[in-house]
PDB file of C-alpha atoms and ligand atoms in Angstrom:
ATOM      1  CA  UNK D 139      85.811 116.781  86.199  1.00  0.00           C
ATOM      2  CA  UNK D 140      87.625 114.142  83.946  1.00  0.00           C
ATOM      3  CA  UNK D 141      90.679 114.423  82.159  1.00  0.00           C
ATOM      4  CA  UNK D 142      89.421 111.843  79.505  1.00  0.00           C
ATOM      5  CA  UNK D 143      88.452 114.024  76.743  1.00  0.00           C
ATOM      6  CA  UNK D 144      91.692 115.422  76.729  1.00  0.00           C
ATOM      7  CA  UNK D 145      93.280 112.328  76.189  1.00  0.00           C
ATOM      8  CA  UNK D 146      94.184 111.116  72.309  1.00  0.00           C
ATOM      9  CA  UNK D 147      93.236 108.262  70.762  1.00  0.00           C
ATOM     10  CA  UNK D 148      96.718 108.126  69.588  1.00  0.00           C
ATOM     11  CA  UNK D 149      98.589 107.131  72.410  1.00  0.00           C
ATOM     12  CA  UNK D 150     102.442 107.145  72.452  1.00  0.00           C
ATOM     13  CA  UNK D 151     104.070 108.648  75.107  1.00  0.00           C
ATOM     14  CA  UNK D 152     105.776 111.779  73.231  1.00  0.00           C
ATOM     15  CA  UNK D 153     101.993 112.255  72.077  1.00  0.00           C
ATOM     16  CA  UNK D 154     100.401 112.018  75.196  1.00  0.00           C
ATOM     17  CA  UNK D 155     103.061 114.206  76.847  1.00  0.00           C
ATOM     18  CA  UNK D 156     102.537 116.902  74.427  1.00  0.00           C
ATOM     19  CA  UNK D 157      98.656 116.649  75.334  1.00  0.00           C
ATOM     20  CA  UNK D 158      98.733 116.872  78.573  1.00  0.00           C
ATOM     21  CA  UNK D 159      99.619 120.328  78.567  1.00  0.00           C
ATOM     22  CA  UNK D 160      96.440 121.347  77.258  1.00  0.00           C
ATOM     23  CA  UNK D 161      94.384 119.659  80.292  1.00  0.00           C
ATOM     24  CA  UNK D 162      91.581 121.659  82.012  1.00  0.00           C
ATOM     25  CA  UNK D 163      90.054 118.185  83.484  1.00  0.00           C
ATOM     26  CA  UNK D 164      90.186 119.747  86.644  1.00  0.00           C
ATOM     27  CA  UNK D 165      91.144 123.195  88.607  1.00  0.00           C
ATOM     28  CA  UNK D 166      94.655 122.432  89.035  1.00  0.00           C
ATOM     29  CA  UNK D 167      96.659 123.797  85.733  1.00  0.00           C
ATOM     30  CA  UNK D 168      95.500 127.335  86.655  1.00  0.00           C
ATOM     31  CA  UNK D 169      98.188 127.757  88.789  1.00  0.00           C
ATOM     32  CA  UNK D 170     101.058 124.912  88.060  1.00  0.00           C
ATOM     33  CA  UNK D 171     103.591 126.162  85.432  1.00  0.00           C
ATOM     34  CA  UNK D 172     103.030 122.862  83.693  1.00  0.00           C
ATOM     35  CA  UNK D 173     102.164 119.333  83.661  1.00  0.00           C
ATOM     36  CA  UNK D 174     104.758 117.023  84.524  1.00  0.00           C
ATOM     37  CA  UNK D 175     104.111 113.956  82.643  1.00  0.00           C
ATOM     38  CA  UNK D 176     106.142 110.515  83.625  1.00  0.00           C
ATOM     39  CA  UNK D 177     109.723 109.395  82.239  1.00  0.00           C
ATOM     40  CA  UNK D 178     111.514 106.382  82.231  1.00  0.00           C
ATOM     41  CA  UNK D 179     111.835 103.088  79.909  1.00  0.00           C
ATOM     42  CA  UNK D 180     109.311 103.406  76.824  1.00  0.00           C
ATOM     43  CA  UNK D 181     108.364  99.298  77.598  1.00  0.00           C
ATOM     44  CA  UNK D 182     110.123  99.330  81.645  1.00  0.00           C
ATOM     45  CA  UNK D 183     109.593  96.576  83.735  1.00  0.00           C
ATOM     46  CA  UNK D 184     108.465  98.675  86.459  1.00  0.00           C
ATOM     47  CA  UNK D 185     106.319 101.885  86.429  1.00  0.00           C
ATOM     48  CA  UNK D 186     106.459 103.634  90.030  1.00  0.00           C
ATOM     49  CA  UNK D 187     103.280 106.282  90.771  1.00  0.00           C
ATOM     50  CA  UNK D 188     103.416 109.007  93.100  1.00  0.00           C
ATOM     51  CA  UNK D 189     101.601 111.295  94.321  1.00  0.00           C
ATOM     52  CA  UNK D 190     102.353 114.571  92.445  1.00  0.00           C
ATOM     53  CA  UNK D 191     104.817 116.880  91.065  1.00  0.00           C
ATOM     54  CA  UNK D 192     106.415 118.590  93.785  1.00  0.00           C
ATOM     55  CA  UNK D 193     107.956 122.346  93.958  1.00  0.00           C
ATOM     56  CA  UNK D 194     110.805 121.230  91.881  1.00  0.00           C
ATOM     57  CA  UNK D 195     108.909 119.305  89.426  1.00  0.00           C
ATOM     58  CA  UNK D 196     106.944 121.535  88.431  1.00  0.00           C
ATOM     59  CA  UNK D 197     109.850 124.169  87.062  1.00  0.00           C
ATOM     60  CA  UNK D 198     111.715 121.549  85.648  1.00  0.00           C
ATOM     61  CA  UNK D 199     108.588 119.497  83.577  1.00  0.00           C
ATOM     62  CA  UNK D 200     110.180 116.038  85.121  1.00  0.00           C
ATOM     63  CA  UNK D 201     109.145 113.974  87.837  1.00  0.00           C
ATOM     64  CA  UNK D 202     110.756 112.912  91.247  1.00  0.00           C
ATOM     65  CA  UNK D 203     113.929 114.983  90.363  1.00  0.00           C
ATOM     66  CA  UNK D 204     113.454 116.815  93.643  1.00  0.00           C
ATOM     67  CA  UNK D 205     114.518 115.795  97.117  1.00  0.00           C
ATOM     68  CA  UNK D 206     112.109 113.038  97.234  1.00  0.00           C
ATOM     69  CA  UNK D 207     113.044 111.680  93.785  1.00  0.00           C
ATOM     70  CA  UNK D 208     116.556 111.505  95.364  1.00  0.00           C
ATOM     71  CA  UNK D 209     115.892 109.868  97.872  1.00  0.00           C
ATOM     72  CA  UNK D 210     114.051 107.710  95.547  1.00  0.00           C
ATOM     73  CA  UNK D 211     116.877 106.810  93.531  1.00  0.00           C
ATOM     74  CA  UNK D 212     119.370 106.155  96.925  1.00  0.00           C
ATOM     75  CA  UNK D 213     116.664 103.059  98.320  1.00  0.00           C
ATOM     76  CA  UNK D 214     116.551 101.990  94.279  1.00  0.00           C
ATOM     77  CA  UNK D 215     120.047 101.773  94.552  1.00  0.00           C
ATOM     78  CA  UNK D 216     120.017 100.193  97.812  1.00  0.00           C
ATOM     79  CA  UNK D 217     117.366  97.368  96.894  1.00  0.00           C
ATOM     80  CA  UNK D 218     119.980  97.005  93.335  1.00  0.00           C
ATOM     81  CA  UNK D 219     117.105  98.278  90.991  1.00  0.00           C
ATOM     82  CA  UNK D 220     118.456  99.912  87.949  1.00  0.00           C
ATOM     83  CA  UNK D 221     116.718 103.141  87.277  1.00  0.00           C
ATOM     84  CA  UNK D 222     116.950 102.911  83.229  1.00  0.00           C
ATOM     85  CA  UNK D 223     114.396  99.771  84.146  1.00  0.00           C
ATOM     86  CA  UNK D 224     111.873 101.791  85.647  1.00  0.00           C
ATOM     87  CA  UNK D 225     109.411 104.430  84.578  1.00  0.00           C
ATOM     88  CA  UNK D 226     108.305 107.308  87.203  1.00  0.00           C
ATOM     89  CA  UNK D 227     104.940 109.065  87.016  1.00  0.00           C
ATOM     90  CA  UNK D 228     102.531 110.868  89.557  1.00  0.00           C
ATOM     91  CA  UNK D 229      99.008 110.126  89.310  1.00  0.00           C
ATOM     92  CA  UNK D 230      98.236 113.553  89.506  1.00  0.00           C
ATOM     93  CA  UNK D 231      99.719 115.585  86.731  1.00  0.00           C
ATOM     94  CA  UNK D 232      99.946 119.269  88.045  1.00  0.00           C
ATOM     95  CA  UNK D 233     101.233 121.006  91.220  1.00  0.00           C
ATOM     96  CA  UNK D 234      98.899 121.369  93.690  1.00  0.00           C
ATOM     97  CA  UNK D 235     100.641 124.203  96.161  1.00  0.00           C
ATOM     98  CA  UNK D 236      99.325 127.032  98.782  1.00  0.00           C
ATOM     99  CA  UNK D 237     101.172 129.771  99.256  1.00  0.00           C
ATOM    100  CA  UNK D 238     103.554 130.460 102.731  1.00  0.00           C
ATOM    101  CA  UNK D 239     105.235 133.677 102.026  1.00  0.00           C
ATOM    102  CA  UNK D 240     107.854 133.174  99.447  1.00  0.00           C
ATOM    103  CA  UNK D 241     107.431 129.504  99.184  1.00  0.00           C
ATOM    104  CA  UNK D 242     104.595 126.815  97.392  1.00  0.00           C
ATOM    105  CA  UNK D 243     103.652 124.531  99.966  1.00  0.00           C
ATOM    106  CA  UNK D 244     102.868 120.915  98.761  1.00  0.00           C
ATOM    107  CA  UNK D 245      98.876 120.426  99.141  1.00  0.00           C
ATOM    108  CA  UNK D 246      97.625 116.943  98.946  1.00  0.00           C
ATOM    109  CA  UNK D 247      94.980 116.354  95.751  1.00  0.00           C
ATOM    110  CA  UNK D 248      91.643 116.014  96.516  1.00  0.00           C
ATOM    111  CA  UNK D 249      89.735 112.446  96.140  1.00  0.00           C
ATOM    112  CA  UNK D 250      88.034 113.948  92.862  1.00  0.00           C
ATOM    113  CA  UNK D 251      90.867 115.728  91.635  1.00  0.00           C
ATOM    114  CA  UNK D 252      93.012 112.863  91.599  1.00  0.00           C
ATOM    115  CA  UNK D 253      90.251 110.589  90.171  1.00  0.00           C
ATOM    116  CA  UNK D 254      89.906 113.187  87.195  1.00  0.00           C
ATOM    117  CA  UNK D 255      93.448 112.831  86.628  1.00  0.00           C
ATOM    118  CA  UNK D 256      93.310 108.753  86.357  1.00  0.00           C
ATOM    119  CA  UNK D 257      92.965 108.694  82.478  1.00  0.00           C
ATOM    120  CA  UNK D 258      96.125 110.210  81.911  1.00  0.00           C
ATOM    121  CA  UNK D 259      97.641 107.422  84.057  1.00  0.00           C
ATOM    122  CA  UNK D 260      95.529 104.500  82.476  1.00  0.00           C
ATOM    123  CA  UNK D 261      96.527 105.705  79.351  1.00  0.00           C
ATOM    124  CA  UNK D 262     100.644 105.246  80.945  1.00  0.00           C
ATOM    125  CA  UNK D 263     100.139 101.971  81.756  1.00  0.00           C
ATOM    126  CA  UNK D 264      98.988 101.394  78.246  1.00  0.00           C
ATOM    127  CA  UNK D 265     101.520 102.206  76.442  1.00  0.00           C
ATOM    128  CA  UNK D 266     104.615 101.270  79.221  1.00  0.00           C
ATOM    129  CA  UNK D 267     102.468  97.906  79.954  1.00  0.00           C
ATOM    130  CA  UNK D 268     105.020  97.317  83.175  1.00  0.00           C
ATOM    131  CA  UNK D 269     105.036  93.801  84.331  1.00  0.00           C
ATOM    132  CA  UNK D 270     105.040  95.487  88.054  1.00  0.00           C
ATOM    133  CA  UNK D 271     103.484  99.083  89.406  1.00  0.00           C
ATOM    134  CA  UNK D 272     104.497 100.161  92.312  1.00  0.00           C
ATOM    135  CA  UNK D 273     102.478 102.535  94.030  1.00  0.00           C
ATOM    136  CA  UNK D 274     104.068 105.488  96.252  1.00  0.00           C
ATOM    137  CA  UNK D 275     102.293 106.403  99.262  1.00  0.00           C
ATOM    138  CA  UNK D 276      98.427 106.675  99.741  1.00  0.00           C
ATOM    139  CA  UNK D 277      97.264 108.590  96.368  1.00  0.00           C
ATOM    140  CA  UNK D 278      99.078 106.883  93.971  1.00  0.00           C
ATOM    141  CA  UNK D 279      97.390 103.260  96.374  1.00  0.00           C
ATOM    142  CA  UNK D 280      94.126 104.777  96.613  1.00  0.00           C
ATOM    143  CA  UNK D 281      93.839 105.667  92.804  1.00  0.00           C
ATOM    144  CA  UNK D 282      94.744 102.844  91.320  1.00  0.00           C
ATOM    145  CA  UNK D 283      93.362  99.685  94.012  1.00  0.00           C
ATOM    146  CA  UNK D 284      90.741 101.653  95.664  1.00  0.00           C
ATOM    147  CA  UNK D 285      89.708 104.366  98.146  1.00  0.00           C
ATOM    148  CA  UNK D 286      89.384 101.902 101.423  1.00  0.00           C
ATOM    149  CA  UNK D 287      93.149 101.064 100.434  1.00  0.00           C
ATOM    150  CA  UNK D 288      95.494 101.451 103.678  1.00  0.00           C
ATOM    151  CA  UNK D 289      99.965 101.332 102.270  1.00  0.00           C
ATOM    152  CA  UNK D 290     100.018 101.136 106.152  1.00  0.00           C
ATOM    153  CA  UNK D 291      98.451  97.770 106.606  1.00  0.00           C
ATOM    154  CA  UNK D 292      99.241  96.130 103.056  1.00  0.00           C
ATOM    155  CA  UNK D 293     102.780  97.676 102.291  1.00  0.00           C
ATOM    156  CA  UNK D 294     105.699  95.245 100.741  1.00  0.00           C
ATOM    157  CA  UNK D 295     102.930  92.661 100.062  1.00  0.00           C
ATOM    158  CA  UNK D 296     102.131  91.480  96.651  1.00  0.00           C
ATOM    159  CA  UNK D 297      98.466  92.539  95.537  1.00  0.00           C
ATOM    160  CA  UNK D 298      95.723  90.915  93.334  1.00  0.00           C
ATOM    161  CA  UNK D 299      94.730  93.599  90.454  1.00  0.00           C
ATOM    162  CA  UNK D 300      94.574  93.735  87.161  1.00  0.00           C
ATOM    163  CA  UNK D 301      97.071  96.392  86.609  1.00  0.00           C
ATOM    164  CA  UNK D 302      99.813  94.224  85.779  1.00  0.00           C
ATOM    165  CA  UNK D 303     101.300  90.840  86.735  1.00  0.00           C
ATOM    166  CA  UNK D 304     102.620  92.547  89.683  1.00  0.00           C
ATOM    167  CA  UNK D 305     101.412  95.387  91.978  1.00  0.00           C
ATOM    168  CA  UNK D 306     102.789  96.099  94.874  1.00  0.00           C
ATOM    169  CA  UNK D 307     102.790  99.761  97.001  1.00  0.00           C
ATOM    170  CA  UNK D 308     104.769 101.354  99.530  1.00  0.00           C
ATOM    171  CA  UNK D 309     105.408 104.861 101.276  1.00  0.00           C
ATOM    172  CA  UNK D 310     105.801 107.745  99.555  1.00  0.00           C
ATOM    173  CA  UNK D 311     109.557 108.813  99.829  1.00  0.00           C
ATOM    174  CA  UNK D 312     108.701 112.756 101.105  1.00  0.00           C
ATOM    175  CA  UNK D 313     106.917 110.924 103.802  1.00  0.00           C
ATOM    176  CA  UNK D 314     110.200 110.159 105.097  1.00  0.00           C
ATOM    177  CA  UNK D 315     111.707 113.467 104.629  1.00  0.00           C
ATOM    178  CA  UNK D 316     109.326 114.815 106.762  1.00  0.00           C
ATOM    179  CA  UNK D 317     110.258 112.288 109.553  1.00  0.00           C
ATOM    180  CA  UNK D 318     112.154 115.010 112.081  1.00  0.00           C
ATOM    181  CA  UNK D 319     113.401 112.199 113.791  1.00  0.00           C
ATOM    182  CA  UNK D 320     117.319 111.280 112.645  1.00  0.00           C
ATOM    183  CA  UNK D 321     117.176 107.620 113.611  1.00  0.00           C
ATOM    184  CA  UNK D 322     113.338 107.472 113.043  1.00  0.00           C
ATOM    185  CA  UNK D 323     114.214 108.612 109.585  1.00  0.00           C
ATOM    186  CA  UNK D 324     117.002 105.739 108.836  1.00  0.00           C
ATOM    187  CA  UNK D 325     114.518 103.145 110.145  1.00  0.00           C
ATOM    188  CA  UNK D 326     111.512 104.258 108.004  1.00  0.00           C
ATOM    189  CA  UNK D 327     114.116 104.502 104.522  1.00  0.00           C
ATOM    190  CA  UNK D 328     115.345 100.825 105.747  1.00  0.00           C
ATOM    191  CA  UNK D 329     111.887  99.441 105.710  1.00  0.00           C
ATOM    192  CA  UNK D 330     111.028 101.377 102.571  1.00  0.00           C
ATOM    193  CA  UNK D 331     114.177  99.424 100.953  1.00  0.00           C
ATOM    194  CA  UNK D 332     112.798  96.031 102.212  1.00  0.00           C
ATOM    195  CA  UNK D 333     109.584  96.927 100.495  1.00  0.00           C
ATOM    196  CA  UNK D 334     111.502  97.577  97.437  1.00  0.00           C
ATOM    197  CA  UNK D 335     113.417  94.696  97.783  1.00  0.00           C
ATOM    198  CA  UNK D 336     109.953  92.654  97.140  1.00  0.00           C
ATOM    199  CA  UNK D 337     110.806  94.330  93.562  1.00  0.00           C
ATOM    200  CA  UNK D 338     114.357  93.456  93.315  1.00  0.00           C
ATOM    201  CA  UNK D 339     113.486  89.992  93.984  1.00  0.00           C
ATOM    202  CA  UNK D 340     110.616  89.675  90.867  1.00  0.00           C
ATOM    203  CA  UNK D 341     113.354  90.962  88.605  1.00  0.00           C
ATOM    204  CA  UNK D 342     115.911  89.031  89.653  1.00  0.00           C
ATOM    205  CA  UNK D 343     113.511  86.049  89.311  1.00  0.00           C
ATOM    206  CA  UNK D 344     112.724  87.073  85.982  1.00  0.00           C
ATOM    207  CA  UNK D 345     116.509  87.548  84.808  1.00  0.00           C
ATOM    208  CA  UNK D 346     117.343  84.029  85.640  1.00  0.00           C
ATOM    209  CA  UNK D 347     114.598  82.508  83.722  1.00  0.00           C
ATOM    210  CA  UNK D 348     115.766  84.299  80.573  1.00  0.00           C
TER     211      UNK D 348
HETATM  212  S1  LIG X 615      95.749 117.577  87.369  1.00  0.00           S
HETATM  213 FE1  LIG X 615      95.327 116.069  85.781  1.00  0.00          FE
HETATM  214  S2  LIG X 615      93.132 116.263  85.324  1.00  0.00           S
HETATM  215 FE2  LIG X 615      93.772 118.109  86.431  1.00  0.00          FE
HETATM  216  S3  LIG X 615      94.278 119.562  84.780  1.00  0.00           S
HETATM  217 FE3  LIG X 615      96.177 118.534  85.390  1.00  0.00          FE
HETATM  218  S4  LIG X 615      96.408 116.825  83.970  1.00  0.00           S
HETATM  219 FE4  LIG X 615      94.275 117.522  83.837  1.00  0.00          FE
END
């Protein structure tokens, strides 16, 4: 299973978003209504990669415009990170969803399906070249710095890879959605605006030197 042959040699991102459609590098098109390829700033400082498209993403073809992506943008605003800087992406590129009744229910990707999905990302950071990535939550860690990565023990902290001159990852925002807990809630989007802030700080660094 490999999405790589599906993958031009031409790669812009209009091109590569139009080719993703026609993926069958694993199981998961058969039953997403499309792939949701990333968005943002064609050369942004920062690239942020999630996990997947969600319920929402998947009808609308965009990513994190659903509650997580909201909640998203309120801790970009709170760390003072300009969206139009960033670019947003999954590192898996369909829906992967059980049915409960009426409703899709969010199913995390497998270890291989998210590994057959990695060109389509590679191929993102090669045209966006970010000077950070930012990885949300454990899939988005795990494909890009490794399986044995932990967010819970290296979160906030600035990594050694070869990604970019700056890689750092984080919680996945629908992890704290689920968090049933009001005040447990507030605490976990607080720390996920200090890590964040780690971000904030890089730019800002970088602004002053121009
Ligand atoms: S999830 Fe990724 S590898 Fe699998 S079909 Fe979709 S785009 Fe291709």
């Amino acid at each position: 299973m490999s999405a790589e042959p599906f993958v031009p040699e031409k790669k812009t991102l209009p091109v590569l978003r139009e080719a993703v459609q026609g993926c069958r590098g694993c199981d998961l098109y058969r039953n997403a209504t499309q792939a949701v390829f990333g968005e943002g700033a064609r050369h942004a400082e920062v690239l942020f990669v999630g996990e997947q498209p969600g319920d929402k993403e998947d009808l609308a073809g965009k990513p994190f415009v659903g509650p997580a992506g909201q909640l998203l943008d309120k801790a970009l605003g709170g760390a003072g990170i300009d969206r139009k800087q960033t670019y947003v992406t999954n590192a898996v590129k369909h829906f992967k969803w059980q049915p409960r009744g009426k409703r899709r229910i969010h199913q995390k990707p497998s270890w291989s399906e998210t590994l057959a999905c990695r060109p389509w990302l590679e191929a993102e950071l090669e045209v966006v070249r970010p000077r950070i990535v930012v990885c949300l939550g454990a899939t988005a860690a795990q494909s890009l710095l490794g399986r044995d990565f932990r967010v819970t023990q290296h979160r906030g902290e600035l990594l050694e890879s070869d990604l970019a001159e700056h890689v750092t990852a984080t919680v996945h925002p629908s992890s704290i959605l689920r968090q049933q807990d009001e005040q447990l809630r507030q605490a976990e989007f607080a720390a996920f605006v200090d890590d964040l802030r780690v971000v904030a700080r890089l730019l800002d660094a970088r602004a002053a030197r121009r």
